[in-house]
Coordinates of C-alpha atoms and ligand atoms in Angstrom, one line a residue:
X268 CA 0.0 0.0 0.0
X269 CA 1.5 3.6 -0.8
X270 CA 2.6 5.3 2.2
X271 CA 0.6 9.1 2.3
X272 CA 2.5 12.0 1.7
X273 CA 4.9 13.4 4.0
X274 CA 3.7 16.4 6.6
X275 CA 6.4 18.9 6.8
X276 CA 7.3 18.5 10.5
X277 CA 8.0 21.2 12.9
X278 CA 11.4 22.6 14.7
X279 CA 12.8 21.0 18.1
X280 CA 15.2 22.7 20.0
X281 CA 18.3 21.0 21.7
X282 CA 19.6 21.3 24.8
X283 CA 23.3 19.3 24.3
X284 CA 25.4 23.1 25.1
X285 CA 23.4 24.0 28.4
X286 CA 25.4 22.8 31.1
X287 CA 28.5 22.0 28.9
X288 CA 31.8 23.2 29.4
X289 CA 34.1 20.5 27.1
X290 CA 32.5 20.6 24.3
X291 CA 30.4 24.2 24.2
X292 CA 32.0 26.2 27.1
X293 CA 29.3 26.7 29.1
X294 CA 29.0 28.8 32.1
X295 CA 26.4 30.2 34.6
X296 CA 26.6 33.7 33.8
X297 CA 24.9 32.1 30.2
X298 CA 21.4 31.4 31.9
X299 CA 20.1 34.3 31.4
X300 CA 20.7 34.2 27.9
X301 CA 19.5 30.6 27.7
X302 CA 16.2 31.5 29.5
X303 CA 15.7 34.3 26.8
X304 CA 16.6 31.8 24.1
X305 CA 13.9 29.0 25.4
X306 CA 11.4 31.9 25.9
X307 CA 11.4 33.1 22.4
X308 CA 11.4 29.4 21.1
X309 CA 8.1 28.5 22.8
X310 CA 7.0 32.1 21.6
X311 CA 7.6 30.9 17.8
X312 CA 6.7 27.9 18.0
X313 CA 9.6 25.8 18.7
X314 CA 7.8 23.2 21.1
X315 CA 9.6 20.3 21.9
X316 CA 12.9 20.3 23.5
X317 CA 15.8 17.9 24.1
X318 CA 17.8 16.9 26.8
X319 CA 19.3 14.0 28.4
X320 CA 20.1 12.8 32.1
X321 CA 24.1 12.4 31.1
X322 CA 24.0 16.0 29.5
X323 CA 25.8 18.8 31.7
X324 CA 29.8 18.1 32.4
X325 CA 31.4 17.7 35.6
X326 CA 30.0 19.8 38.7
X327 CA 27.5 20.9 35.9
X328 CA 26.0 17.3 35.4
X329 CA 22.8 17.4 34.8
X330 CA 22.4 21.1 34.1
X331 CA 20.6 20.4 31.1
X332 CA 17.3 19.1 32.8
X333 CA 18.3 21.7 35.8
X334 CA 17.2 24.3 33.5
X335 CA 14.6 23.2 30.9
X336 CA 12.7 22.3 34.0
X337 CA 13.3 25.9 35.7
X338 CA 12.9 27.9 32.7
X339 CA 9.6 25.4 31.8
X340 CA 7.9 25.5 35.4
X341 CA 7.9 29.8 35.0
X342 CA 5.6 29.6 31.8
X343 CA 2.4 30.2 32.2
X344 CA 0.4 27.0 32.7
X345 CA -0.9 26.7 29.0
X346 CA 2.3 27.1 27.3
X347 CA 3.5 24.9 29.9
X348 CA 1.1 22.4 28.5
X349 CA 1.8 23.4 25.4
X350 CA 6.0 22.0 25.3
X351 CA 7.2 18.8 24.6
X352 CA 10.2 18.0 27.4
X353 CA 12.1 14.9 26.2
X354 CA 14.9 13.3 27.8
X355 CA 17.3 10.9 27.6
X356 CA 18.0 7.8 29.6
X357 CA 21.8 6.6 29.3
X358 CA 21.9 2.9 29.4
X359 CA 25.2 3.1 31.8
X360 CA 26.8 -0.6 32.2
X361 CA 25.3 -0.6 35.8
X362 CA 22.3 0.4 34.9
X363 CA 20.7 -3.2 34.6
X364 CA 17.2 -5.3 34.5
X365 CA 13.6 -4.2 34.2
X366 CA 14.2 -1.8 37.1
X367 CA 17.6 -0.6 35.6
X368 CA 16.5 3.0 34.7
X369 CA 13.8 3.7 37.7
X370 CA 16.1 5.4 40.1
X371 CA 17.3 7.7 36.9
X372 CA 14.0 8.1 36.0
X373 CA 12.8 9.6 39.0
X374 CA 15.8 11.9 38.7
X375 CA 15.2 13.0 35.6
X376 CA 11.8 14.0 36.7
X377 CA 13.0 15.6 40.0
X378 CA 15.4 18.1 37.9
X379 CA 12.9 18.8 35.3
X380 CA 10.5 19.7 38.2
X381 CA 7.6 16.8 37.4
X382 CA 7.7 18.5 33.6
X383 CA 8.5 15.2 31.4
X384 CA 6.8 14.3 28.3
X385 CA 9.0 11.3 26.8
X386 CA 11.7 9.4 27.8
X387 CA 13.9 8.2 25.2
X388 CA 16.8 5.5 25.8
X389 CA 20.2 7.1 24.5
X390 CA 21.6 4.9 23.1
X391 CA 21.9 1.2 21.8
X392 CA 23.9 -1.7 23.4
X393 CA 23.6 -3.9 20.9
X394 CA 27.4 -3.8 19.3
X395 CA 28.5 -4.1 23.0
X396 CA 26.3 -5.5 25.7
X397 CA 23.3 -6.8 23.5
X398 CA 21.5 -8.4 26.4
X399 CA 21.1 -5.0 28.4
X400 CA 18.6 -3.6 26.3
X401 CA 15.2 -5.2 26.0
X402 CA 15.0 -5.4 29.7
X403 CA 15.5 -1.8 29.9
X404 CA 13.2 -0.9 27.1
X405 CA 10.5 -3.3 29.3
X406 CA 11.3 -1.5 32.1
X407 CA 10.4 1.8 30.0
X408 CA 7.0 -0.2 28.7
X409 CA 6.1 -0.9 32.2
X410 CA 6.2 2.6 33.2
X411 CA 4.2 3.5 29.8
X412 CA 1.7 1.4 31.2
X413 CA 1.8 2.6 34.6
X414 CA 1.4 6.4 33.4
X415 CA 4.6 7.3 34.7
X416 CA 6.0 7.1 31.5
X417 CA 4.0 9.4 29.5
X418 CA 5.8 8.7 25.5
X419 CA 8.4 6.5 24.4
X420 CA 11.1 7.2 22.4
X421 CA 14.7 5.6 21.5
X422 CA 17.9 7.1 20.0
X423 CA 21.1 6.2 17.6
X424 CA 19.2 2.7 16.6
X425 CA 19.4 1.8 12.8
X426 CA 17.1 0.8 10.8
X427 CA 17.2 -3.0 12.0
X428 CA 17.3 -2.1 15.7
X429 CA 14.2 0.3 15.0
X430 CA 12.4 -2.8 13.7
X431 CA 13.5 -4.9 16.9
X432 CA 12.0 -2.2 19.4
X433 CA 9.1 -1.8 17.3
X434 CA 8.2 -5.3 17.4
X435 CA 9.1 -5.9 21.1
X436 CA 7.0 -3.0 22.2
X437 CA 4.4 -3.7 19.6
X438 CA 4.1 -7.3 21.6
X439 CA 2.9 -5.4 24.5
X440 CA 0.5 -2.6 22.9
X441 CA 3.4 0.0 23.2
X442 CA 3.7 2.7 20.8
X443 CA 7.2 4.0 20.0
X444 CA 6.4 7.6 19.8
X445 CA 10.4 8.3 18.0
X446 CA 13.6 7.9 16.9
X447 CA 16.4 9.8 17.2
X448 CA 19.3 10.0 14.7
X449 CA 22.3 12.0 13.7
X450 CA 20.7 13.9 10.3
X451 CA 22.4 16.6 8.5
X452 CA 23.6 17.2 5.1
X453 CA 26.8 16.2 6.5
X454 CA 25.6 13.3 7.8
X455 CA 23.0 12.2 5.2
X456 CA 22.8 8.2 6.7
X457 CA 19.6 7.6 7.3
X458 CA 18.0 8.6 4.1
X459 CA 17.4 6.2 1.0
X460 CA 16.1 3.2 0.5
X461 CA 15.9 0.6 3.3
X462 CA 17.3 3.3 5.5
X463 CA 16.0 4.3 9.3
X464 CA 13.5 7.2 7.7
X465 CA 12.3 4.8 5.4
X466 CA 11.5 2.0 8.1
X467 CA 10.2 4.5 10.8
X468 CA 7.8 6.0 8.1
X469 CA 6.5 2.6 8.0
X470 CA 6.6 2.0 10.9
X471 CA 4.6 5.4 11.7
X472 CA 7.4 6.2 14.0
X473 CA 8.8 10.4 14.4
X474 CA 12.2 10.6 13.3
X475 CA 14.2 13.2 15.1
X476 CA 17.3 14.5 13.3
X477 CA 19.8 15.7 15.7
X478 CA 23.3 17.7 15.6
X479 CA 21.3 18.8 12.1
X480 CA 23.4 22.1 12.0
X481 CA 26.9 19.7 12.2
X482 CA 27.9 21.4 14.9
X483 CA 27.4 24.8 13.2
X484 CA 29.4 24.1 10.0
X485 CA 26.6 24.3 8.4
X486 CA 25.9 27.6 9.1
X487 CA 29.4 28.8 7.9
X488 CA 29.7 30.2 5.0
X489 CA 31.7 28.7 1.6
X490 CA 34.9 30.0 1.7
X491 CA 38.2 30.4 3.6
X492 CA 38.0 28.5 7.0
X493 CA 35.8 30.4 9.4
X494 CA 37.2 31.3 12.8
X495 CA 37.1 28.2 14.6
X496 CA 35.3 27.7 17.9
X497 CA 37.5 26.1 20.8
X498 CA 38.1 22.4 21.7
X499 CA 37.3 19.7 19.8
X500 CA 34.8 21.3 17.8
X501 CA 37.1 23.6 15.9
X502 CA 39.5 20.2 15.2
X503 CA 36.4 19.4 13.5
X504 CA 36.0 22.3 11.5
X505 CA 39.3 22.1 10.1
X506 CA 39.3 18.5 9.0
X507 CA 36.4 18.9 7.4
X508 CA 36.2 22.0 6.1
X509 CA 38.5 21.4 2.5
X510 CA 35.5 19.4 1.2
X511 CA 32.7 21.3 2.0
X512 CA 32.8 24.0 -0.6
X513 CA 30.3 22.8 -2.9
X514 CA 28.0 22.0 -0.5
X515 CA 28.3 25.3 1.4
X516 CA 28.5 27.1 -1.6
X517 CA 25.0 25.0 -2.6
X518 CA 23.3 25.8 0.5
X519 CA 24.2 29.6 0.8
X520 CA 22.9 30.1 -2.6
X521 CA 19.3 28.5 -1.7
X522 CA 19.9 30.9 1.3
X523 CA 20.4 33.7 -0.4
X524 CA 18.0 33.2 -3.2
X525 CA 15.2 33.6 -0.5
X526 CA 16.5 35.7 1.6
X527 CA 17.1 32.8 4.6
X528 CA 19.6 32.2 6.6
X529 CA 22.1 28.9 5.8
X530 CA 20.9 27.4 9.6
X531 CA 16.8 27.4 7.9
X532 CA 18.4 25.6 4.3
X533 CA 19.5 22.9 6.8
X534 CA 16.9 22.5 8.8
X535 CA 14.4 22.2 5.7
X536 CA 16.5 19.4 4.6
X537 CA 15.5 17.6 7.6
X538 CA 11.9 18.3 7.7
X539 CA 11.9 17.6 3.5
X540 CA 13.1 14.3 4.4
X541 CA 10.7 13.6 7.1
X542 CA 12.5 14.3 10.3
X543 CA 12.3 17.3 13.0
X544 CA 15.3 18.6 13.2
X545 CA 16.6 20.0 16.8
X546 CA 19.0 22.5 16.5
X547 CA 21.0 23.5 19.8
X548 CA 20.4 26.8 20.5
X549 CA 21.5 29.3 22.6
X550 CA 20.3 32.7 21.8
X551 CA 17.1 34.0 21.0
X552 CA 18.8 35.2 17.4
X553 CA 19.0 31.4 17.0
X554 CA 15.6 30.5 18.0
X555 CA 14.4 33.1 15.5
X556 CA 16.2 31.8 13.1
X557 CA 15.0 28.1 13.6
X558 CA 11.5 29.3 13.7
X559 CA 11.6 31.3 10.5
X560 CA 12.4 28.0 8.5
X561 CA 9.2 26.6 9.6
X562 CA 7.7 29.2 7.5
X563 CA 8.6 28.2 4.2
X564 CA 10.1 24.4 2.5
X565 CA 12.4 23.1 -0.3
X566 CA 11.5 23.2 -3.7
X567 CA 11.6 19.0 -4.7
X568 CA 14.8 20.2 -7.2
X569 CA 16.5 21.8 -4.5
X570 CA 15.9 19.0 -1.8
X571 CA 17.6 16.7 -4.3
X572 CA 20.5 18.9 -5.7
X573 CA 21.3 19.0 -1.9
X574 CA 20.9 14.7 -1.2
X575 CA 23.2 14.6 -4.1
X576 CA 25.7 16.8 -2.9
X577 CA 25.5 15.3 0.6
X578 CA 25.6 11.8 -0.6
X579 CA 28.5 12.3 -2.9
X580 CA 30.8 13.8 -0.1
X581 CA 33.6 11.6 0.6
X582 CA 33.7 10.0 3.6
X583 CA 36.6 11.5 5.5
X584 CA 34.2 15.1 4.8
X585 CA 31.2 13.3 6.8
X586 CA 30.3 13.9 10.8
X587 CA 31.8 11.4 12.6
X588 CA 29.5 8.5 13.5
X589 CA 28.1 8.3 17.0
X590 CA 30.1 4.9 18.5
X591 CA 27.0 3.7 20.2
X592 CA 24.7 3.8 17.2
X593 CA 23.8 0.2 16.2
X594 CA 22.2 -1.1 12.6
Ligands
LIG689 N1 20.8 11.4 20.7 C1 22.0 11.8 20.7 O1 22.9 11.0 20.9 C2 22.4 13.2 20.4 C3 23.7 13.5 20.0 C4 24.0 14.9 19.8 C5 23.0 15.8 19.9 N2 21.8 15.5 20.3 C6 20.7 16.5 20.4 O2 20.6 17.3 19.2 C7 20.8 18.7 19.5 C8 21.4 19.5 18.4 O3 22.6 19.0 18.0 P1 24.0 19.7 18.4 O4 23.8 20.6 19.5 O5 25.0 18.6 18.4 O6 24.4 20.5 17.1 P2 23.7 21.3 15.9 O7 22.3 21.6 16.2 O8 24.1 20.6 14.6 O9 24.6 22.6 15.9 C9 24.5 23.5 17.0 C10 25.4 24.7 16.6 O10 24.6 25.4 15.6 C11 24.8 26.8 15.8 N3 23.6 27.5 15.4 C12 22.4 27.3 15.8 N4 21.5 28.1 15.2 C13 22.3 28.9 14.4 C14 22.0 29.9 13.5 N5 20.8 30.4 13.3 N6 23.0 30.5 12.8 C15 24.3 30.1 13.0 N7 24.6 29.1 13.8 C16 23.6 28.5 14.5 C17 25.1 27.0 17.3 O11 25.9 28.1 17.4 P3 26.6 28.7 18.7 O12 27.9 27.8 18.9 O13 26.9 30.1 18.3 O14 25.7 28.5 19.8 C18 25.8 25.7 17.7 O15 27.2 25.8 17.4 C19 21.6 18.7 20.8 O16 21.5 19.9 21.5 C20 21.0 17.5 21.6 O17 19.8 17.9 22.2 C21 21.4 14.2 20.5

């Protein structure tokens, strides 16, 4: 039976740099900005947001969830209701058996101050400690159907792990409300045939695109090397940067031809594939910018100038691959 057109689906918002200091260079004196940032979002439109119990480094662990649920319990009570608050469960090697994720569970909920509409697990085990899963993701189903687990949701699964879940939760009368997948024009995976957006379509499961921006390079434009943000992102940058100028080029022309910004073009890729995208955003600039994307969508002939520039980049000019991700 032909599957029905695809919706354009909205705009997420990430979470990954609140709380981070490695990898973003968070610090305190930033939550002001970060509260204006998530205001604005939820103004526009931006309605479901991302986090994850392991996000937040060192004496900032679990800042992440520390905030959303801050910034989240001053709304007023219907845009409250209004948001989407996802997390993230990190199946941790000691984190074991049905009851494995309760204690972080209740956690999770404690920082996000009772505001928590999915819980998604993080990751797969199954290169690594394959028998760890399904007990967890039962535990996760039990908690669905106590009500303590309101939507259910997993994260860096392939196509053939998507099916697994599916089918285990399907057993039970679970829905699996989404999957969540690195997705970006630099990492262009999990389109074509037979690949995770084609199952989870389906499969009538949301596909979430995450890091869809790369980590901001594509947002930079085509050119000589940008200047490079600290740490590892900016080893990044460089290594990748001598093969993106096509692309760049590609994408800042669409940008320019309708007067967006390079951060919408890449979005749009997402949602013209299927996916939300969830851009981590800091600033209320940002959230503007992510919000205005929603307004308009790729012409078919752009969308697949773009695929074929994606797909044709050579390997070594692709996002790394996220070690825990299984097939
Ligand atoms: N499931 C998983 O395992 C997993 C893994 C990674 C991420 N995630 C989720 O996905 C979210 C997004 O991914 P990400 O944070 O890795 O990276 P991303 O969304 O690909 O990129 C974020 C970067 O984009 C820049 N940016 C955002 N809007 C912009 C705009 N309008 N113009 C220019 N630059 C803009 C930000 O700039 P600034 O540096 O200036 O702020 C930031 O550097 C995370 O926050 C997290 O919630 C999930």
């Amino acid at each position: 039976m032909p599957l029905p057109p695809l919706a354009s689906p909205a705009i997420g918002v990430g979470t990954w740099a609140w709380g981070n200091q490695f990898l973003w260079g968070y610090q305190p004196g930033q939550d002001r900005a970060l509260e204006a940032c998530f205001r604005r979002a939820v103004a526009l439109g931006l309605h479901f947001f991302d986090t994850a119990d392991s996000y937040g480094t060192g004496r900032f662990n679990g800042r992440s969830e520390v905030l959303l649920g801050r910034f989240a319990a001053a709304l007023p009570a219907e845009q409250r209701q209004m948001i989407c608050v996802a997390t993230k469960l990190a199946p941790f090697p000691w984190r074991l058996g049905r009851q494995g994720l309760e204690p972080a569970l209740q956690a999770s909920r404690r920082r996000l101050q009772g505001k928590l509409d999915r819980v998604q697990l993080h990751w797969s085990t199954a290169r690594y400690a394959p028998w760890q899963e399904a007990p967890l993701l039962q535990g996760l189903a039990d908690g669905v159907g106590a009500g303590v687990v309101p939507q259910l949701g997993i994260s860096n699964f392939g196509p053939e792990g998507l099916r697994r879940i599916h089918g285990l939760l399907a057993q039970r009368g679970v829905q699996l409300s989404s999957v969540q997948v690195q997705m970006s024009l630099l990492a262009p995976q999990a389109i074509g045939p037979g690949g995770l957006v084609a199952v989870a379509r389906e499969l009538g499961v949301e596909v979430i695109a995450y890091s869809p921006l790369a980590l901001g390079l594509l947002t930079r434009p085509a050119g000589e090397l940008p200047p490079l943000p600290s740490g590892p992102r900016g080893w990044l940058f460089r290594r990748l940067w001598p093969n993106l100028q096509p692309l760049l080029a590609r994408v800042e022309q669409i940008a320019s031809g309708r007067g967006a910004s390079m951060a919408a073009v890449a979005l749009n890729w997402c949602r013209a594939h299927g996916a939300m995208p969830i851009p981590g955003l800091r600033s209320e600039q940002q959230a503007e910018a992510a919000a205005a994307a929603m307004t308009w969508n790729l012409e078919p002939a752009e969308r697949l100038d773009l695929d074929r520039l994606a797909l044709s980049q050579p390997a070594q000019a692709r996002m790394p691959a996220n070690p825990f991700g299984s097939r």
